[in-house]
Coordinates of N, CA and C in Angstrom, one line a residue:
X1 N -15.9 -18.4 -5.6 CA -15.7 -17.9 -7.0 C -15.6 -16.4 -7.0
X2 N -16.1 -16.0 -6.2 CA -16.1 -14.5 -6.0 C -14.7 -13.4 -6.0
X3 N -13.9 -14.4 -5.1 CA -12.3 -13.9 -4.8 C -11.7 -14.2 -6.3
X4 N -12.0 -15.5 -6.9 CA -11.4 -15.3 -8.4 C -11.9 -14.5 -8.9
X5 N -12.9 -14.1 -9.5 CA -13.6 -13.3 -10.3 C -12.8 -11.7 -9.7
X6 N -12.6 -11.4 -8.3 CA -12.0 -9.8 -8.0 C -10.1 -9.9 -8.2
X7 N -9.9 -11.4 -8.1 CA -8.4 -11.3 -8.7 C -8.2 -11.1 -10.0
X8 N -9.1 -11.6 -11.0 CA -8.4 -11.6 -12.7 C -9.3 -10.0 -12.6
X9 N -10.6 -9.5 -12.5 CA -10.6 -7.8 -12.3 C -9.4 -6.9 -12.0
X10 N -8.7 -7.5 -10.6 CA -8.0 -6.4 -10.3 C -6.8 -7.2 -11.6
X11 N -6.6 -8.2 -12.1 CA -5.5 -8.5 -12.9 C -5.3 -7.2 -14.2
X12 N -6.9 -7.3 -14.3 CA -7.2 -6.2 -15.8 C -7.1 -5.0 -15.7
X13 N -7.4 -4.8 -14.0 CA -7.4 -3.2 -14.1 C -5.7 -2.8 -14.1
X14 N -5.0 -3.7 -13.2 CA -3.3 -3.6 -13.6 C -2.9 -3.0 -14.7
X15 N -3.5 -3.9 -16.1 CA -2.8 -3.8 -17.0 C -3.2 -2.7 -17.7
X16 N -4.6 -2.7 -17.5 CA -4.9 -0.8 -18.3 C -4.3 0.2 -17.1
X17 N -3.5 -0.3 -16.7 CA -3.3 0.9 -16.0 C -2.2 2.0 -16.5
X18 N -2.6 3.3 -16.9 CA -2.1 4.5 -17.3 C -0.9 5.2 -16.8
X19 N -0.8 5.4 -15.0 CA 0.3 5.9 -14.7 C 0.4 5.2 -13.1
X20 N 0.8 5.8 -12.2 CA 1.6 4.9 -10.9 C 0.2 5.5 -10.2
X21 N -0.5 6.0 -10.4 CA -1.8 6.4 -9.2 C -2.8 5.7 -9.6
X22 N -2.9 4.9 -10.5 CA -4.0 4.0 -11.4 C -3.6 2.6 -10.6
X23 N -2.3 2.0 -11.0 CA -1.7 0.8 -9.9 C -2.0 1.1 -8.7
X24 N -1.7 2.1 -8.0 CA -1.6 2.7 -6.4 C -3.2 2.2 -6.1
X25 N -4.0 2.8 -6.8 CA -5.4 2.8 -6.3 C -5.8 1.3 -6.7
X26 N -5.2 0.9 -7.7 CA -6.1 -0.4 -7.8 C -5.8 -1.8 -7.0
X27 N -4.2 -1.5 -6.6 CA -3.5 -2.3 -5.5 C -4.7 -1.7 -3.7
X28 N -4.7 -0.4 -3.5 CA -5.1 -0.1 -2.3 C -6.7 -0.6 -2.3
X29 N -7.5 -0.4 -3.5 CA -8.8 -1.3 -3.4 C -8.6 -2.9 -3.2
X30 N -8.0 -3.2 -3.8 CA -8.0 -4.7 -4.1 C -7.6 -5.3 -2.2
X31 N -6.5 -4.5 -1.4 CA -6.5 -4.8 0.0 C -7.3 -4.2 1.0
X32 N -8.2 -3.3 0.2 CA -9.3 -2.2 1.2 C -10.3 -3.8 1.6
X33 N -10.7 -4.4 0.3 CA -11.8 -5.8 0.4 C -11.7 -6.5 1.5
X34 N -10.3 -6.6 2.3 CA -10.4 -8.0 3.3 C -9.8 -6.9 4.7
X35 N -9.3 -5.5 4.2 CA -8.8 -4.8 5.3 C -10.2 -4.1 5.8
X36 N -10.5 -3.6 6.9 CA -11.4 -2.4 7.3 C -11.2 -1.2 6.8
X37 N -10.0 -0.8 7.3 CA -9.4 0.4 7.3 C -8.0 0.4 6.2
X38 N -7.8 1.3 5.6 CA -6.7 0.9 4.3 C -6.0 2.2 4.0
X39 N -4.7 2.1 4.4 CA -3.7 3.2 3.9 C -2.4 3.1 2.8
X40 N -2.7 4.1 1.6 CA -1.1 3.9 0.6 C -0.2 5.2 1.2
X41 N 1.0 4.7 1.7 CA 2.4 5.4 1.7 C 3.2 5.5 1.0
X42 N 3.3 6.7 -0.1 CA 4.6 6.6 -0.9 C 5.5 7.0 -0.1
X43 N 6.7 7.0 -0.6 CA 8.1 6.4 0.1 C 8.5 8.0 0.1
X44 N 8.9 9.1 0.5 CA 9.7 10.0 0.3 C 11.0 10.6 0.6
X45 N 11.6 11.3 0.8 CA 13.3 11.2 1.3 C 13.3 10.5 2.5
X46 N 12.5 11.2 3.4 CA 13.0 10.6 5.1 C 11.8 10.4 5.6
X47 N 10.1 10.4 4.7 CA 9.0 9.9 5.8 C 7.9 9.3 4.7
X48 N 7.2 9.5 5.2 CA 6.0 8.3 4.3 C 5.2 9.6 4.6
X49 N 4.0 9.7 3.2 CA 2.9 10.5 2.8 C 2.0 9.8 2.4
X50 N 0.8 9.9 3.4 CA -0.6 9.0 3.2 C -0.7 9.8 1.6
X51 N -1.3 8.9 0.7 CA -1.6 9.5 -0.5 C -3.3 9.3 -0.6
X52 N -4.1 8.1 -0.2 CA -5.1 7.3 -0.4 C -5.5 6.7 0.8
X53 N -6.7 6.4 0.7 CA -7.0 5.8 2.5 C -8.8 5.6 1.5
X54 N -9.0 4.0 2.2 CA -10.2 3.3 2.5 C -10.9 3.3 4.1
X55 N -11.9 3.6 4.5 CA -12.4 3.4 5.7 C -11.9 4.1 6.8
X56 N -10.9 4.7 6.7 CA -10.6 5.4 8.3 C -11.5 6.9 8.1
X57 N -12.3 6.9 9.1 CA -12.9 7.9 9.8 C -13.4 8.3 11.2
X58 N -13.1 9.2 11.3 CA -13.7 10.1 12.6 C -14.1 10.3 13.3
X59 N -15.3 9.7 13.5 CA -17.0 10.1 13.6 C -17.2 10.0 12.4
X60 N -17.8 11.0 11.7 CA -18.4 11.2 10.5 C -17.4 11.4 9.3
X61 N -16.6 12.1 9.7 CA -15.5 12.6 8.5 C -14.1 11.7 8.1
X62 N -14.0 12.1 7.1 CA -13.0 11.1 6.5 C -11.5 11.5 6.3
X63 N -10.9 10.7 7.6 CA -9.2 11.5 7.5 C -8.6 12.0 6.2
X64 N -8.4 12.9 6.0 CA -7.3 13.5 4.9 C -6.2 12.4 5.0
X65 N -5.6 12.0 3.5 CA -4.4 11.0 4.1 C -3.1 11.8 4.0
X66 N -3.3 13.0 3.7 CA -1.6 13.4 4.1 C -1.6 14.3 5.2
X67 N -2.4 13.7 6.3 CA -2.2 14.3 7.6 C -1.8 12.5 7.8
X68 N -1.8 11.7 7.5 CA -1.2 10.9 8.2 C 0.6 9.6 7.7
X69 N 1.1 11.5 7.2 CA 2.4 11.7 6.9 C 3.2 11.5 8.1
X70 N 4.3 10.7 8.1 CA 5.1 11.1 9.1 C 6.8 10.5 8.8
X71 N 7.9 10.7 9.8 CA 8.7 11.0 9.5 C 9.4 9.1 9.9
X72 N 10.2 8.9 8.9 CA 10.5 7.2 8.9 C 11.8 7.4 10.2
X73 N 11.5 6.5 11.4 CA 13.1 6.8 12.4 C 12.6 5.3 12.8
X74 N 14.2 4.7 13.4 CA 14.4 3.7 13.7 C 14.5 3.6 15.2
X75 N 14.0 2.7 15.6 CA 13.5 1.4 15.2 C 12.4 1.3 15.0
X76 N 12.0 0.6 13.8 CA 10.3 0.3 13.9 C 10.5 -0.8 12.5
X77 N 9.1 -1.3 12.8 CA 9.0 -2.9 11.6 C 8.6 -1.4 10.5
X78 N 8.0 -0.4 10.4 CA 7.9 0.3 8.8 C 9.1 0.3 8.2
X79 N 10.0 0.8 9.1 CA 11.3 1.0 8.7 C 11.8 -0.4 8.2
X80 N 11.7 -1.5 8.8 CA 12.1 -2.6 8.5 C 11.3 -3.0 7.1
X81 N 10.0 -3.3 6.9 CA 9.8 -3.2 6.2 C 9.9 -2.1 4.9
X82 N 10.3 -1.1 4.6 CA 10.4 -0.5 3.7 C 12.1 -0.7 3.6
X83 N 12.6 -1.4 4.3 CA 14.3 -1.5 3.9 C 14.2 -3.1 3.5
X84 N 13.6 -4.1 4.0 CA 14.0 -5.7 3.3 C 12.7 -5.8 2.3
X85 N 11.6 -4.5 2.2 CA 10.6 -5.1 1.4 C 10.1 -6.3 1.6
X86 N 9.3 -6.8 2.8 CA 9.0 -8.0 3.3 C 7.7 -7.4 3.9
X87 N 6.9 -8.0 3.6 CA 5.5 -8.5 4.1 C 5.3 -8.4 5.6
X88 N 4.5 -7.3 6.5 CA 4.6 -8.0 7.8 C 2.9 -8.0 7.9
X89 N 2.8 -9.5 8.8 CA 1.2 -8.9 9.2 C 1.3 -10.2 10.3
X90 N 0.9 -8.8 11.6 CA 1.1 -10.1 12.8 C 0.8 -8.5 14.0
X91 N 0.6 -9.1 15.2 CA 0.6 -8.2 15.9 C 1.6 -7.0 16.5
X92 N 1.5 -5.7 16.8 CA 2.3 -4.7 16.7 C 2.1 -4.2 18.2
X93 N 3.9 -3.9 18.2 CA 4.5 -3.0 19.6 C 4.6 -2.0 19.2
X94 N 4.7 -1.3 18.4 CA 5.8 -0.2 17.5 C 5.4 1.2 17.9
X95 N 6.4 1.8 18.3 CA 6.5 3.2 18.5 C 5.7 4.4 17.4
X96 N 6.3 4.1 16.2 CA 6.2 5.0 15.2 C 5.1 4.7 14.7
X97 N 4.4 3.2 14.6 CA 2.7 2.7 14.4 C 2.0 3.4 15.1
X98 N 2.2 3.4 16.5 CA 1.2 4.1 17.5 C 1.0 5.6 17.4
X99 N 2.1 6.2 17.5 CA 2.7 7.4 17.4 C 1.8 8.1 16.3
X100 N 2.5 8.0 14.8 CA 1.6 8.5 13.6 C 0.6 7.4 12.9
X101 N 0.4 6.7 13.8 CA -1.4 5.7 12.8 C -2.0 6.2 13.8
X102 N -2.1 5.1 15.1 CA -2.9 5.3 16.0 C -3.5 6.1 16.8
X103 N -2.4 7.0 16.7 CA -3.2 8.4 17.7 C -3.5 9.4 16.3
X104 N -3.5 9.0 15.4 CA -4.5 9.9 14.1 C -5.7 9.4 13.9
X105 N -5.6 8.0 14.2 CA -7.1 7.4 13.5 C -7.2 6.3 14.0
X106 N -6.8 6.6 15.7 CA -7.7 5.4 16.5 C -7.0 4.0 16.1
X107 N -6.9 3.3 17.4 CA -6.1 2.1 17.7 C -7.5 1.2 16.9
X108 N -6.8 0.0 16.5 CA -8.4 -1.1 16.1 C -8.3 -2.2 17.1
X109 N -9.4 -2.8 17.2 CA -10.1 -3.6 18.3 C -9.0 -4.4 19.0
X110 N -7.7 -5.4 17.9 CA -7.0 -5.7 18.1 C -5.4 -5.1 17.2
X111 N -4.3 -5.2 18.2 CA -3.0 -4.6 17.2 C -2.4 -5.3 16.0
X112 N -3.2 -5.6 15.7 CA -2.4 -6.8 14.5 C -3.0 -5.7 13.1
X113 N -1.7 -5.7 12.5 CA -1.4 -4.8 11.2 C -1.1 -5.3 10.0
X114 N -1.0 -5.0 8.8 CA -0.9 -5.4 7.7 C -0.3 -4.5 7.1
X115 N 1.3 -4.3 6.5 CA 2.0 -3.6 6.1 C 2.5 -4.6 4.7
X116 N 2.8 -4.1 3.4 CA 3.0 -4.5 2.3 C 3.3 -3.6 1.5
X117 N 5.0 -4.3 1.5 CA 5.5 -2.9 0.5 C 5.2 -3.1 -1.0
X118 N 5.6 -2.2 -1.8 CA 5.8 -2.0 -3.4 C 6.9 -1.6 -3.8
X119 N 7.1 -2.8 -4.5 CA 8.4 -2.3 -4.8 C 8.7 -2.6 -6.3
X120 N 9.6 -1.4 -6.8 CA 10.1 -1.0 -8.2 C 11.7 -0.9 -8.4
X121 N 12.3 -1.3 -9.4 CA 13.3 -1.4 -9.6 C 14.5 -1.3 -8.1
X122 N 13.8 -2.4 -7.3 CA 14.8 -3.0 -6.4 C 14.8 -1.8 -4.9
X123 N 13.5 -1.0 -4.8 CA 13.8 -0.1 -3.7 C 12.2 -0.7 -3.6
X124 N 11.5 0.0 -2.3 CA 10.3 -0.2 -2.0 C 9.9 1.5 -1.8
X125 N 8.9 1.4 -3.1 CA 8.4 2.9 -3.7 C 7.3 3.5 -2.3
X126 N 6.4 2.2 -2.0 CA 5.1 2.8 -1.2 C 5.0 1.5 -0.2
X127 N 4.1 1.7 0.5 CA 3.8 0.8 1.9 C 2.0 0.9 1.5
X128 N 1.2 -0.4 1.6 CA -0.1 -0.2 2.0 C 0.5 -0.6 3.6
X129 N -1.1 0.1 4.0 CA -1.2 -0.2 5.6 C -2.6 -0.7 5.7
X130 N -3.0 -1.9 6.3 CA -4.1 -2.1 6.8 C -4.3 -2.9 8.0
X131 N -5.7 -2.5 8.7 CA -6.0 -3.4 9.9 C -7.3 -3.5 9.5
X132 N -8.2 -4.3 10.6 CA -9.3 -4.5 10.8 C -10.3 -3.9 12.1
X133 N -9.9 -2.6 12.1 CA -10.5 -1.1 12.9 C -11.3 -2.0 13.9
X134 N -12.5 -2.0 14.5 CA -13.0 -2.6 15.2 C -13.7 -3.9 14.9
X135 N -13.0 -4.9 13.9 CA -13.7 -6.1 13.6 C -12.2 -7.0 14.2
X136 N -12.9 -8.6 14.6 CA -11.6 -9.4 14.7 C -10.9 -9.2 13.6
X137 N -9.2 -9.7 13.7 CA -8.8 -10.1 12.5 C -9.3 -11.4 12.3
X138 N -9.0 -11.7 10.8 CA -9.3 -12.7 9.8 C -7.6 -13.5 9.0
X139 N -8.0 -14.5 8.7 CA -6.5 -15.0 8.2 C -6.7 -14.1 7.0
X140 N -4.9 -14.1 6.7 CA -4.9 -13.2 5.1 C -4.4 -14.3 4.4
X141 N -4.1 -14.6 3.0 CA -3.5 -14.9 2.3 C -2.2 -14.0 2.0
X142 N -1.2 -14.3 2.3 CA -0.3 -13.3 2.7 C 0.4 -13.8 0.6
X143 N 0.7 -14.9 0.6 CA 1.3 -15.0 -0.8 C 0.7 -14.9 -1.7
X144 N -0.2 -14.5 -1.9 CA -1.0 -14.1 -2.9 C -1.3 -12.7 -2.8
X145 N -1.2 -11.8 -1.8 CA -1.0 -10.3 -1.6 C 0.5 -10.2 -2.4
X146 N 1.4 -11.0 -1.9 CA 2.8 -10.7 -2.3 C 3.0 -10.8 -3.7
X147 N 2.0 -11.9 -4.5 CA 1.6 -12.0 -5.7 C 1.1 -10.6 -6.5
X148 N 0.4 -10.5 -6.0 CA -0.1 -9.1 -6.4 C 0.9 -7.5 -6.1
X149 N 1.5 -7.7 -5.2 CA 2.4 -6.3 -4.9 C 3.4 -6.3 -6.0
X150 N 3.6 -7.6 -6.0 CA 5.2 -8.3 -6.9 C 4.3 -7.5 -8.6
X151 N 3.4 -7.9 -9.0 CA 2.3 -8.0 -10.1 C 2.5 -6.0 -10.6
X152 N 2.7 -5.7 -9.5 CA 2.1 -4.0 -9.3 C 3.4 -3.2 -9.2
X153 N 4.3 -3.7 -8.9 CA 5.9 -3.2 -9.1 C 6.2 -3.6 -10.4
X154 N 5.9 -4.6 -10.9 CA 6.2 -4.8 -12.5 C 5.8 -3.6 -13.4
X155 N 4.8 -3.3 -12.8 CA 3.8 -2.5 -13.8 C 4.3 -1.3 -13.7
X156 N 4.4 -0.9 -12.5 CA 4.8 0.1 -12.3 C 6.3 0.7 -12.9
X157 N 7.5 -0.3 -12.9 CA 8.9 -0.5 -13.9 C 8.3 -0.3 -15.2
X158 N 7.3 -0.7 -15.7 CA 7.2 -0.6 -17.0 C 6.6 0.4 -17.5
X159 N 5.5 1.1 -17.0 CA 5.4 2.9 -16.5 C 6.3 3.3 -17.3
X160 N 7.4 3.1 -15.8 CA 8.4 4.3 -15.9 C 9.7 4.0 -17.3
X161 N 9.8 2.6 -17.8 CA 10.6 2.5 -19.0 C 9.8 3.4 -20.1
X162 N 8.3 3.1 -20.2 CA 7.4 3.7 -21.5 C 7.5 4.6 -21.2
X163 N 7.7 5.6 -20.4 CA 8.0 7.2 -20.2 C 9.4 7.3 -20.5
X164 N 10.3 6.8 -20.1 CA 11.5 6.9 -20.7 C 12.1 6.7 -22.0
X165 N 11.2 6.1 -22.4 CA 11.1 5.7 -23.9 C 10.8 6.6 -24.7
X166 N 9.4 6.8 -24.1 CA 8.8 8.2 -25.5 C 9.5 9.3 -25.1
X167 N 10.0 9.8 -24.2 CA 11.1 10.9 -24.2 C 12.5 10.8 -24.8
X168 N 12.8 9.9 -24.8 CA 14.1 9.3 -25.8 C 13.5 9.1 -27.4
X169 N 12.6 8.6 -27.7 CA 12.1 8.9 -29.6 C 11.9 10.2 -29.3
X170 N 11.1 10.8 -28.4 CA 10.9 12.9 -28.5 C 12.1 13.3 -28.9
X171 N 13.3 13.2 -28.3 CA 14.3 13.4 -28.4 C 15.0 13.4 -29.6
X172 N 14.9 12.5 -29.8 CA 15.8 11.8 -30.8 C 15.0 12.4 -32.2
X173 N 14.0 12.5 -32.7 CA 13.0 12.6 -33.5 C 12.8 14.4 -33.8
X174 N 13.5 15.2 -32.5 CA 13.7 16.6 -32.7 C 14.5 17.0 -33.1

């Protein structure tokens, strides 16, 4: 009962949610719960900018997430995923994972990753990233993550129409 009880929460916190970093944070908690380690990537011209991060640390100290900015080149499943917006979570080869995750903040026990885009009006805005740092993995519920991402790109379109909006009555009204 506990996982229901944190799905219709995170359902509420969706809906009060104010602007795209209210969604961002409440999608990146809601996968921090079953991830160790948890990263949001907004999408920008040619690379991804950590904005938010759960659990990755140091030693003591707690990575900055836009040092674990880097630049999108092909081939790699990010790339793939941030172009078909498809779900990947399975074990990783990848150049550009190892490259800017793992040598910033340490490989985890096993390579198996969890990448989940967001997506808004038909592009994929942000990527979470998570693994399970030095614990086995665990099965995910993968369509019920996709439930929720799907849930969080709605919200997020709808954001950006009510901003569109009240600047069109501002407009119109001056």
């Amino acid at each position: 009962f506990g996982q229901i009880s944190n799905l219709r929460n995170f359902i509420v916190t969706l809906r009060n949610s104010k602007d795209n970093k209210d969604v961002s944070s409440a999608l990146l908690k809601f996968v921090s719960e079953i991830f160790e380690r948890t990263v949001i990537f907004f999408v920008r011209e040619a690379c991804l900018t950590g904005d938010k991060n759960r659990g990755i640390r140091i030693g003591n100290n707690t990575v900055e997430p836009v040092k674990l900015s880097f630049p999108l080149s092909k081939p790699s499943i990010v790339c793939e995923v941030l172009e078909k917006g498809r779900t990947f979570f399975d074990e990783i080869d990848d150049k550009v994972v190892k490259e800017h995750i793992f040598n910033k903040i340490g490989s985890p026990l096993r390579p198996k990753v969890f990448l989940l885009p967001i997506m808004a009006n038909g592009k994929t805005v942000a990527i979470i990233y998570g693994d399970f740092d030095q614990k086995e993995p665990v099965p995910v519920q993968l369509d019920v993550m996709e439930i929720l991402s799907n849930q969080a790109g709605i919200i997020l379109e709808n954001l950006l129409y009510r901003k569109h909006f009240r600047k069109t009555v501002k407009t119109v009204t001056s």
